[in-house]
Coordinates of C-alpha atoms in Angstrom, one line a residue:
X1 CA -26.8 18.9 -35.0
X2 CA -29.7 19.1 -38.0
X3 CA -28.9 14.9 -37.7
X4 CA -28.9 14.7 -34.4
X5 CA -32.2 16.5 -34.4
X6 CA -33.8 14.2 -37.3
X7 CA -32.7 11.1 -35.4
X8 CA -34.6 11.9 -32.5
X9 CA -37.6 13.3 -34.2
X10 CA -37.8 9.7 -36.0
X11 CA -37.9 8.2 -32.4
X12 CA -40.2 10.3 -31.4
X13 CA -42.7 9.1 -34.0
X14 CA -41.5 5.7 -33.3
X15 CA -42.5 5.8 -29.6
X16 CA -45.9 8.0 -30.6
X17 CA -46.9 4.6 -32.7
X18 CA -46.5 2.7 -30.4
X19 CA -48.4 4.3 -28.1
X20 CA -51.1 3.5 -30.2
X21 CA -53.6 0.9 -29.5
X22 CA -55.3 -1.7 -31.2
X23 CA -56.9 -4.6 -30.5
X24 CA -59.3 -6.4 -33.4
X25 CA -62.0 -5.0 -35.6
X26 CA -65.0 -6.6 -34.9
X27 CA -67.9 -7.3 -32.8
X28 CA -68.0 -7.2 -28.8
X29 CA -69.4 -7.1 -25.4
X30 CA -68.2 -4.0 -23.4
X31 CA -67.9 -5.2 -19.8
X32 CA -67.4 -2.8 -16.8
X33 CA -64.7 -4.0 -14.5
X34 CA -66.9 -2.6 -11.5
X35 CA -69.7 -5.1 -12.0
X36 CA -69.3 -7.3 -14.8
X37 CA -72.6 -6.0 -16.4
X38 CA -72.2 -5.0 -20.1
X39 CA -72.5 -2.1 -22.5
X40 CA -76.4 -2.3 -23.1
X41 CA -78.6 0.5 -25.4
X42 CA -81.5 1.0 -22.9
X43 CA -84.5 -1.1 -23.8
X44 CA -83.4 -2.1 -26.9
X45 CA -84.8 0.8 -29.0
X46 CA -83.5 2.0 -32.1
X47 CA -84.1 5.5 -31.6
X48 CA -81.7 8.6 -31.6
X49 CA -80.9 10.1 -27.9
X50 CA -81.7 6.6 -26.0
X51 CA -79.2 6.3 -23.1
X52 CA -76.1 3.8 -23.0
X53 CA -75.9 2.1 -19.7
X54 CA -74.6 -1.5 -18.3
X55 CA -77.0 -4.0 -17.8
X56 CA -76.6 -8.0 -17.4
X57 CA -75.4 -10.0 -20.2
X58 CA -78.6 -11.1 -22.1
X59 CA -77.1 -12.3 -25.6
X60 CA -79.4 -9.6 -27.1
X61 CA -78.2 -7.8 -29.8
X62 CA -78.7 -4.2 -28.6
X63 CA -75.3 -5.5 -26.1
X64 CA -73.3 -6.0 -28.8
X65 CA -71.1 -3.3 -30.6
X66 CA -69.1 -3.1 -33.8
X67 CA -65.8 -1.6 -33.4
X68 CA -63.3 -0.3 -36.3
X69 CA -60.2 1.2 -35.9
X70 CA -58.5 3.5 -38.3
X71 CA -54.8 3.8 -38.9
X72 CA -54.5 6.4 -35.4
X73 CA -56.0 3.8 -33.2
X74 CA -59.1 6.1 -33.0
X75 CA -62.8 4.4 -33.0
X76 CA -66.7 4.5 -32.9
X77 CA -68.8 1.9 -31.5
X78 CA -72.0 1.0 -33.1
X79 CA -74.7 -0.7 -31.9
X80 CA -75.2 -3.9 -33.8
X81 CA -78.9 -3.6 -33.5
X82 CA -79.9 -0.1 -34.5
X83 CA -76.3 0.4 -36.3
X84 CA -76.3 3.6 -34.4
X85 CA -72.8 4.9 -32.7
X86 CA -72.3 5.1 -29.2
X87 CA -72.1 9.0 -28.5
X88 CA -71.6 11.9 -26.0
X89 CA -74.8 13.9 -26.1
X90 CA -74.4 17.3 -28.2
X91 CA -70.2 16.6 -28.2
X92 CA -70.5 17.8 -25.0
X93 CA -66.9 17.8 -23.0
X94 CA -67.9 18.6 -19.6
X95 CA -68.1 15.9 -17.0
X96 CA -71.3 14.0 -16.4
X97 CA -72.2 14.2 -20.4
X98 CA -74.4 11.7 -21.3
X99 CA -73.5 8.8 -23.6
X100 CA -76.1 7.9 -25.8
X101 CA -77.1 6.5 -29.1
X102 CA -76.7 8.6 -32.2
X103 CA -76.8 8.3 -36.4
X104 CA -73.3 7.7 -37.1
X105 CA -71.8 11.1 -38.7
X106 CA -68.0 10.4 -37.1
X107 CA -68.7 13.9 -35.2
X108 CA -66.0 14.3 -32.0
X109 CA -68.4 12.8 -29.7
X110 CA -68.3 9.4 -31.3
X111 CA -64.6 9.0 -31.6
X112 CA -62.4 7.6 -29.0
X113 CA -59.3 5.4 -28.2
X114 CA -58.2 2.9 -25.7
X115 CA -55.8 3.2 -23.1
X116 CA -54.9 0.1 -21.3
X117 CA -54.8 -0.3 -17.7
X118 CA -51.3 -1.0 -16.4
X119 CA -50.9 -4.8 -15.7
X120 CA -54.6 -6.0 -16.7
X121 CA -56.6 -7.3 -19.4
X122 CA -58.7 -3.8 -19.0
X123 CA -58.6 -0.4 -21.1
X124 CA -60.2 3.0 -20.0
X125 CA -62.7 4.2 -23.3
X126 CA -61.2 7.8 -23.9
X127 CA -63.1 10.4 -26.0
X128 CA -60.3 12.1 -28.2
X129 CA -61.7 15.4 -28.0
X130 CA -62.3 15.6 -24.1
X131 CA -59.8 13.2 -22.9
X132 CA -62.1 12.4 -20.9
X133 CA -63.4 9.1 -19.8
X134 CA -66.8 6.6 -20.1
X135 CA -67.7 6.0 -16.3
X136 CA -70.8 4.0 -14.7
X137 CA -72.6 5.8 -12.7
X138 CA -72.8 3.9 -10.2
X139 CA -76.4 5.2 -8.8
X140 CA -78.0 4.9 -11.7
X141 CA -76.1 2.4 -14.1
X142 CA -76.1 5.1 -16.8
X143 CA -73.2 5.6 -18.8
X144 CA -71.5 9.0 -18.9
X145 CA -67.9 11.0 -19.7
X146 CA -65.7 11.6 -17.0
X147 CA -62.1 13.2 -16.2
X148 CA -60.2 10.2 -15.8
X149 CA -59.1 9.1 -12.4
X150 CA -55.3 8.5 -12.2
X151 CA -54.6 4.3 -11.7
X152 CA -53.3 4.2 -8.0
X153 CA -54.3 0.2 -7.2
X154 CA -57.1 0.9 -5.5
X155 CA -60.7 -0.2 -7.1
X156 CA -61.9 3.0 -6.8
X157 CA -61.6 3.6 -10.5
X158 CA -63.3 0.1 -11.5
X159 CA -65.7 1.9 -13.0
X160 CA -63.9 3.6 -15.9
X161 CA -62.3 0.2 -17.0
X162 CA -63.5 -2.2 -19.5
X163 CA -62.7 -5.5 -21.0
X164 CA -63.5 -6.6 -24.6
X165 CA -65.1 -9.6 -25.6
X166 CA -66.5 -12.5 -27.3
X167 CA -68.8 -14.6 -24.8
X168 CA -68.3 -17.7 -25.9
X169 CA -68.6 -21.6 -25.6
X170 CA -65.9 -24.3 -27.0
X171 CA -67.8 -28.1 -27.9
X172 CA -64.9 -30.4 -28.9
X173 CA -65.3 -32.2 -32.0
X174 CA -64.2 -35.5 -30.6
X175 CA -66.4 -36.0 -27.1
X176 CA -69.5 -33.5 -28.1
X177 CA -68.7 -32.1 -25.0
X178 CA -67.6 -28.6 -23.7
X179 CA -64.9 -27.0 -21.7
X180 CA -65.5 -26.7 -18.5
X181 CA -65.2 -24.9 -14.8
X182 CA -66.2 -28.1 -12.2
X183 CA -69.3 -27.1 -10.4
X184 CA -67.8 -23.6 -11.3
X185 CA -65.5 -23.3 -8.8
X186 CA -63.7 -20.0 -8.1
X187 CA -60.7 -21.6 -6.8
X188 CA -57.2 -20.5 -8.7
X189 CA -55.8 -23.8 -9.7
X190 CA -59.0 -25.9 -10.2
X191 CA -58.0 -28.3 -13.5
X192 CA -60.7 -27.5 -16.8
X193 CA -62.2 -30.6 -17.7
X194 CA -65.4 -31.5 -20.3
X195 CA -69.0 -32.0 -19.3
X196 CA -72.4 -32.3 -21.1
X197 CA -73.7 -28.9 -22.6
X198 CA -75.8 -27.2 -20.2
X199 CA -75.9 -23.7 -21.4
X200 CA -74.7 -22.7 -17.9
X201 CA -71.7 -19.9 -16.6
X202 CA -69.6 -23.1 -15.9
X203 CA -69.0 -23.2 -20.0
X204 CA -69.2 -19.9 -21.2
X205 CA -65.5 -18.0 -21.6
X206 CA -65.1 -14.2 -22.4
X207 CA -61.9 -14.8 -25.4
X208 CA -60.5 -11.3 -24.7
X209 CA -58.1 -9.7 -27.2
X210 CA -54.7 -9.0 -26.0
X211 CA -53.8 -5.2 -27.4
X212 CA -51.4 -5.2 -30.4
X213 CA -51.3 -8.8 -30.7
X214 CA -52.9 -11.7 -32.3
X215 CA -53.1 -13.4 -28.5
X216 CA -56.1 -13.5 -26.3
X217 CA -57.0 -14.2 -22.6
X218 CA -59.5 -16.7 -22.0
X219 CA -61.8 -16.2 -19.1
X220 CA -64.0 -18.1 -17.5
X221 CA -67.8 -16.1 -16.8
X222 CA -68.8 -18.3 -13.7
X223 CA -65.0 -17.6 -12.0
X224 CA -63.3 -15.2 -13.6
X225 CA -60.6 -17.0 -13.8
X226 CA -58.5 -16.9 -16.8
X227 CA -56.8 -20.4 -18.4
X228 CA -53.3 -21.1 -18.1
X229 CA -50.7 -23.1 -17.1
X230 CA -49.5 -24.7 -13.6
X231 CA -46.2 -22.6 -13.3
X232 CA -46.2 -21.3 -16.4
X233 CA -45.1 -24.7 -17.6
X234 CA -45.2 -25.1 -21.7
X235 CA -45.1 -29.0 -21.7
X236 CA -47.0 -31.7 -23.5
X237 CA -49.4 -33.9 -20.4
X238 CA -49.6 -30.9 -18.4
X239 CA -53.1 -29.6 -17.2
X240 CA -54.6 -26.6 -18.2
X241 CA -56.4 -25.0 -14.8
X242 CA -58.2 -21.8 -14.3
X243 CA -56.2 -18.8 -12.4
X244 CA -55.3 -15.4 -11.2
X245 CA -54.6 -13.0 -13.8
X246 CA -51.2 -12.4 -13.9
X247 CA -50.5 -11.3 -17.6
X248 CA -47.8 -13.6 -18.3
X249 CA -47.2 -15.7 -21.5
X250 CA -48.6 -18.8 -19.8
X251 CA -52.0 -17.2 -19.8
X252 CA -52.2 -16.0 -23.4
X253 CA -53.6 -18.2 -26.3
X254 CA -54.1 -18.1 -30.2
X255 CA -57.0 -19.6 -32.2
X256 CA -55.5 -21.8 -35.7
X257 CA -58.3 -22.4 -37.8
X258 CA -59.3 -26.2 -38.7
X259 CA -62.2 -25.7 -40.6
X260 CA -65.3 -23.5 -40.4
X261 CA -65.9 -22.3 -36.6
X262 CA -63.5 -24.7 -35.8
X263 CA -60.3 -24.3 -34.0
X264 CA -57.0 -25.4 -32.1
X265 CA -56.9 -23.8 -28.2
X266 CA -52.7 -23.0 -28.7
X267 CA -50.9 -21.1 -26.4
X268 CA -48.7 -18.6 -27.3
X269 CA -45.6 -19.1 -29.1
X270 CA -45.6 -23.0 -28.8
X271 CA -46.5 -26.0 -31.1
X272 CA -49.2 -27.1 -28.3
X273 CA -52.7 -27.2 -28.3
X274 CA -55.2 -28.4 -25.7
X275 CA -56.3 -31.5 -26.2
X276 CA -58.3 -34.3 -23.7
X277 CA -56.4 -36.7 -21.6
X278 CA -56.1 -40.1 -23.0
X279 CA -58.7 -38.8 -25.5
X280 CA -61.0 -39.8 -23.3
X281 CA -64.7 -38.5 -23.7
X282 CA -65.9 -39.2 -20.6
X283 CA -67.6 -36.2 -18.3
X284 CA -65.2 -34.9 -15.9
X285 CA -62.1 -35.8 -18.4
X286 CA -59.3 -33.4 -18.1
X287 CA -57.9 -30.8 -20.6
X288 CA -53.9 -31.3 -21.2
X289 CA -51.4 -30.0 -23.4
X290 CA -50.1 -32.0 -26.7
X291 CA -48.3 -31.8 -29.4
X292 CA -50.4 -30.4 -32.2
X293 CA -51.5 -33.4 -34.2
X294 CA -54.6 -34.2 -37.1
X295 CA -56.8 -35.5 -34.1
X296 CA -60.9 -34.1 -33.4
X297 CA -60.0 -34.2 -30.0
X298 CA -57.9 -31.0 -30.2
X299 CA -60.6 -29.4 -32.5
X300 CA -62.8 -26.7 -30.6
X301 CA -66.1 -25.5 -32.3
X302 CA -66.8 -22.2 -31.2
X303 CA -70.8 -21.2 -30.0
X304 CA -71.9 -17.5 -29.0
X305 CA -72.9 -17.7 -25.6
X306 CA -76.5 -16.8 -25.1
X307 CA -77.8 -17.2 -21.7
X308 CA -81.1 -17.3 -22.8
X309 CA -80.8 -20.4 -24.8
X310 CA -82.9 -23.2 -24.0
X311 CA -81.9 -26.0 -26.2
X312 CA -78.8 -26.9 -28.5
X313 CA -81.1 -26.3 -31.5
X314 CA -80.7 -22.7 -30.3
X315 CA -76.8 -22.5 -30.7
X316 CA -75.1 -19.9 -32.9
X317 CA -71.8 -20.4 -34.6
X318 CA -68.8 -18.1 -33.8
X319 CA -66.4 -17.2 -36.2
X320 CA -63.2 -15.7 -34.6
X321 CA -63.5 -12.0 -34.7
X322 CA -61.0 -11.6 -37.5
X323 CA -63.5 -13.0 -40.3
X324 CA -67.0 -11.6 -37.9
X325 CA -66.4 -8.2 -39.0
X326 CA -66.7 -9.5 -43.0
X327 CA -69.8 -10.8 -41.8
X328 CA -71.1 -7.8 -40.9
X329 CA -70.0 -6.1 -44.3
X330 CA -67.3 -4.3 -42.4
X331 CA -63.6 -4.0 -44.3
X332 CA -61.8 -5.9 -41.7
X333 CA -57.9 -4.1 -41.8
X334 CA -55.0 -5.0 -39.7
X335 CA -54.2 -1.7 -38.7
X336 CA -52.4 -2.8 -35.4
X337 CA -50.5 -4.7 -37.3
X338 CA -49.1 -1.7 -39.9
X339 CA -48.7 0.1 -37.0
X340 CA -46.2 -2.4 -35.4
X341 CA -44.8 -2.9 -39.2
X342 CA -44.5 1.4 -39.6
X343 CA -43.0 1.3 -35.7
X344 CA -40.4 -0.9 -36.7
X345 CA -39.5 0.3 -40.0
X346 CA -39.2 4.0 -38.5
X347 CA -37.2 2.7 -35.1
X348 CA -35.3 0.9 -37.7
X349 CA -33.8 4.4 -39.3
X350 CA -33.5 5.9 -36.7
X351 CA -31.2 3.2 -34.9
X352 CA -29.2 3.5 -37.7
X353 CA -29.0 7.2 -38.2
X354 CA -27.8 7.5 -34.4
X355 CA -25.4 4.7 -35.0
X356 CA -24.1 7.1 -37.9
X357 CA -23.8 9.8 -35.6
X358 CA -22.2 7.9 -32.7
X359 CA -19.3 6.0 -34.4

């Protein structure tokens, strides 16, 4: 019985980890699923008590946040412009607390976790103390804690989920040209292609991180369509066109480094990587799958995606977020990834203990 009662305890732990969630350390954009605005300290200012709310993407710094979790899957946001933490006022647990900026002291108010959203790209921001919620207020934009609203398909808790991510613009090496949405259509199954930089919706992608894993969902700003593949199809000629989210492998990519800000597009588990047809540089030429090869035209240099950029002489490098948080002097640790190593080590004996038991 005292084995019996070990063997299960060690599953229990194993399912606890992974319940935990991670996604990569580093800097984001917050955006709220209920109007695609973003996680914005009010005004810009620096000071302590100024209100968090969601505003349009500017590319402004007081939008972007600094997120690092420790080995519980618990974080604190901090504003990358005042390095202040995104807070509930006083601690407070009651619904409609205000969220605010604060000095960063790791008090309960500034600690939280994610919980994904069942069969989306989204996660609800949970304060661990409360388990309660950050919700828009949707009459005043103002950011503030909330009981959390049980996921019944409806949209009528849009406004407690987020996404995560870097707003972004891919220029391939070869052509000098960037991926692209034609005309920005919102039509699921409309082929990418490349076009002349014009600092417009049509080439700037939200790379979203995909919890627990080294994946990411790529979505277009001007659709919000994500990439993938006609059919799911992992072959080399096929195009890559803009659809639905559906969560399936077809839809996920990783980033291999080529040099400095530069990378291969590959999706998931495959030895592809998006590449232009014919290597043609034309405008209007079509992004395919190939076999991963030495060639620029399967290079991608990754921009920040500042709306309010005027000229290329404006751009800003992007590093994937793995190396951005060393650029912000932040340790940068893998905890996801000793969770999923501790989860399997500890499902691992206990497997075995209850194959003991069971012979």
């Amino acid at each position: 019985m005292k084995q019996l009662t070990f063997a299960l305890f060690l599953l229990f732990i194993s399912n606890s980890l992974i319940a935990q969630v991670f996604i990569r350390n580093g800097e984001y954009i917050v955006i709220s699923a209920i109007n695609e605005r973003v996680l914005d300290v009010a005004h810009e200012k620096k000071d302590n008590g100024v209100n968090i709310l969601v505003w349009d993407h500017t590319g402004n710094d007081n939008q972007v946040f600094n997120m690092n979790f420790d080995e519980t899957g618990v974080f604190s946001l901090i504003a990358k412009h005042s390095n202040r933490s995104l807070s509930v006022l006083n601690n407070d647990t009651r619904d409609l607390s205000n969220i605010v900026q604060m000095d960063y002291t790791k008090s309960a108010g500034q600690l939280f976790k994610l919980e994904p959203v069942g069969r989306t790209d989204m996660f609800k921001i949970v304060n661990v103390t409360s388990d309660k919620a950050l919700t828009v207020d949707p009459s005043s934009g103002n950011v503030i804690l909330m009981s959390k609203i049980a996921e019944d398909g409806s949209n009528g808790n849009l406004n407690q989920y987020w996404r995560f991510s870097q707003r972004i613009s891919f220029a391939n090496t070869k052509s000098k040209r960037y991926l692209d949405v034609p005309n920005g259509s919102k039509e699921s199954g409309v082929k990418l292609q490349i076009y002349d930089g014009n600092n417009g919706k049509t080439q700037a992608f939200d790379l979203i991180s995909v919890a627990n894993s080294e994946d990411y969902y790529i979505r277009s700003v001007a659709s919000y369509k994500y990439l993938g593949l006609p059919e799911g199809r992992l072959t080399a000629g096929i195009q890559v066109e803009q659809q639905d989210f559906t969560g399936a492998t077809s839809q996920r990519f990783q980033l291999e480094g080529v040099a400095d800000y530069t990378y291969k597009i590959v999706p998931s588990g495959s030895n592809l990587a998006l590449d232009i047809r014919f290597q043609d540089t034309k405008n209007g030429s079509a992004i395919v799958l190939d076999a991963q090869q030495p060639t620029s035209s399967q290079n991608w240099i990754m921009y920040d995606y500042n709306p309010q950029r005027k000229s290329d002489n404006a751009k800003q490098l992007k590093k994937e977020i793995k190396d951005a948080g060393k650029a912000a002097g932040s340790k940068v640790v893998d905890t996801g990834a000793k969770a999923v190593e501790k989860t399997k080590e500890i499902g691992k004996k206990a497997k075995d203990k209850l194959k003991k038991l069971f012979k």
